[in-house]
Amino acid sequence: MTVKRTPVGDFLAMRAQTWPEAVTPTAELMVRIYRLSSLVLDQSRAQAAAHGLGFTEFEVLVTLRGQPAPHELLPTDLYGAILISSGGLTKVLHGLQARGLIGRGQSKDDRRSKPVRLTAKGRALAERAMRDVLSADDKLVHGALSASELTQLIRLVGKLLHVVEPGGPDSNQTQLQSPGGKAERTHSDTSGRSSAALTPIKRRMT
């Protein structure tokens, strides 16, 4: 059953009336990021499903496809390379191998480690599915943003991620600019998201 979601603008307008201190500029940004991420992931899941893939299966295949030939990674490296969700990866790998989409090799350095390698069949499927995902994303983005706006948004989101993403130059303490222009220090939680950015809102997403 499809659940009709309250538009973010309406949600924030109501919260501004009932809980104004919870609607800061940072909160407004994060709520919109949560919703956008949720909608885009729903769309990508639907595209992957049209090719007979669960979303984690899709991620495994395209992650391997993005590696240099012969398109393989050790399972431990695959966990870290997957962009969104690596939950239940062992089961996913078994399923993909049974379908002939990946194979398991033998590491030259460690006989106990078996690299996960994309097969020709898996590569072809990954490319078809990714083509449809990218097409859907293009329609979504270019229907709302000009080329210059997209370039600016990429730069700004990249700038934010450069600071808050684990391994960034200041991932434990993030310096944010307050609405009044004064810099303030905020501690990050374990997910790398600044505590000043957190709101009581939890998206449905992942």
mmCIF file of N, CA and C in Angstrom, residues 2 4 28 33 47-48 67-68 79 81 95 107 110 136 138 146 165 173 177 179 181-182 187 199 203-204:
data_model
loop_
_atom_site.group_PDB
_atom_site.id
_atom_site.type_symbol
_atom_site.label_atom_id
_atom_site.label_comp_id
_atom_site.label_asym_id
_atom_site.label_seq_id
_atom_site.Cartn_x
_atom_site.Cartn_y
_atom_site.Cartn_z
ATOM 1 N N THR A 2 0.578 2.170 -0.894
ATOM 2 C CA THR A 2 1.332 3.414 -0.966
ATOM 3 C C THR A 2 0.788 4.412 0.051
ATOM 4 N N LYS A 4 0.456 8.097 1.430
ATOM 5 C CA LYS A 4 0.583 9.476 0.983
ATOM 6 C C LYS A 4 1.327 10.266 2.042
ATOM 7 N N GLU A 28 15.580 22.593 8.741
ATOM 8 C CA GLU A 28 14.873 22.651 7.461
ATOM 9 C C GLU A 28 15.671 21.957 6.363
ATOM 10 N N ILE A 33 16.618 16.935 3.115
ATOM 11 C CA ILE A 33 17.561 15.895 2.687
ATOM 12 C C ILE A 33 16.978 14.509 2.971
ATOM 13 N N GLN A 47 13.422 0.714 -9.813
ATOM 14 C CA GLN A 47 14.157 0.453 -11.041
ATOM 15 C C GLN A 47 14.947 -0.855 -10.930
ATOM 16 N N ALA A 48 15.585 -1.073 -9.782
ATOM 17 C CA ALA A 48 16.343 -2.313 -9.586
ATOM 18 C C ALA A 48 15.411 -3.526 -9.602
ATOM 19 N N GLN A 67 34.708 -1.161 -10.081
ATOM 20 C CA GLN A 67 36.104 -1.503 -9.809
ATOM 21 C C GLN A 67 36.835 -1.796 -11.125
ATOM 22 N N PRO A 68 38.158 -1.612 -11.145
ATOM 23 C CA PRO A 68 38.925 -1.970 -12.351
ATOM 24 C C PRO A 68 38.770 -3.459 -12.662
ATOM 25 N N TYR A 79 32.009 -4.504 1.815
ATOM 26 C CA TYR A 79 31.182 -3.901 2.861
ATOM 27 C C TYR A 79 31.401 -2.387 2.909
ATOM 28 N N ALA A 81 32.681 -0.450 0.579
ATOM 29 C CA ALA A 81 32.515 0.250 -0.698
ATOM 30 C C ALA A 81 31.057 0.475 -1.067
ATOM 31 N N GLY A 95 23.111 -15.579 -2.958
ATOM 32 C CA GLY A 95 22.048 -15.522 -3.947
ATOM 33 C C GLY A 95 22.547 -15.096 -5.314
ATOM 34 N N SER A 107 42.231 -15.647 -3.192
ATOM 35 C CA SER A 107 43.219 -14.591 -3.025
ATOM 36 C C SER A 107 44.633 -15.156 -3.136
ATOM 37 N N ASP A 110 46.065 -14.518 0.523
ATOM 38 C CA ASP A 110 45.444 -15.202 1.654
ATOM 39 C C ASP A 110 44.477 -16.255 1.105
ATOM 40 N N ALA A 136 16.138 7.641 -14.736
ATOM 41 C CA ALA A 136 15.097 8.126 -13.827
ATOM 42 C C ALA A 136 15.611 9.292 -12.984
ATOM 43 N N ASP A 138 17.991 11.405 -13.828
ATOM 44 C CA ASP A 138 18.127 12.568 -14.703
ATOM 45 C C ASP A 138 16.794 13.282 -14.883
ATOM 46 N N SER A 146 18.278 23.783 -13.077
ATOM 47 C CA SER A 146 19.039 24.122 -14.275
ATOM 48 C C SER A 146 20.435 23.516 -14.142
ATOM 49 N N GLU A 165 31.554 13.738 6.720
ATOM 50 C CA GLU A 165 31.697 12.318 6.435
ATOM 51 C C GLU A 165 32.836 11.732 7.254
ATOM 52 N N GLN A 173 34.298 17.027 15.249
ATOM 53 C CA GLN A 173 33.784 18.323 15.642
ATOM 54 C C GLN A 173 33.581 19.135 14.375
ATOM 55 N N GLN A 177 28.005 27.459 10.641
ATOM 56 C CA GLN A 177 27.746 28.887 10.705
ATOM 57 C C GLN A 177 26.331 29.091 11.199
ATOM 58 N N PRO A 179 22.762 31.149 12.055
ATOM 59 C CA PRO A 179 22.020 32.098 11.232
ATOM 60 C C PRO A 179 22.497 33.527 11.395
ATOM 61 N N GLY A 181 25.517 34.431 11.701
ATOM 62 C CA GLY A 181 26.836 34.593 11.113
ATOM 63 C C GLY A 181 27.962 34.217 12.040
ATOM 64 N N LYS A 182 27.662 33.807 13.263
ATOM 65 C CA LYS A 182 28.693 33.449 14.227
ATOM 66 C C LYS A 182 28.987 31.965 14.139
ATOM 67 N N HIS A 187 29.298 18.943 18.281
ATOM 68 C CA HIS A 187 29.847 17.592 18.236
ATOM 69 C C HIS A 187 29.005 16.739 17.318
ATOM 70 N N THR A 199 16.977 16.540 14.140
ATOM 71 C CA THR A 199 15.632 16.932 14.523
ATOM 72 C C THR A 199 14.920 15.686 14.996
ATOM 73 N N ARG A 203 12.973 9.868 9.104
ATOM 74 C CA ARG A 203 12.389 9.500 7.834
ATOM 75 C C ARG A 203 12.152 8.000 7.803
ATOM 76 N N ARG A 204 11.351 7.570 6.827
ATOM 77 C CA ARG A 204 11.090 6.178 6.625
ATOM 78 C C ARG A 204 12.280 5.469 6.028
#
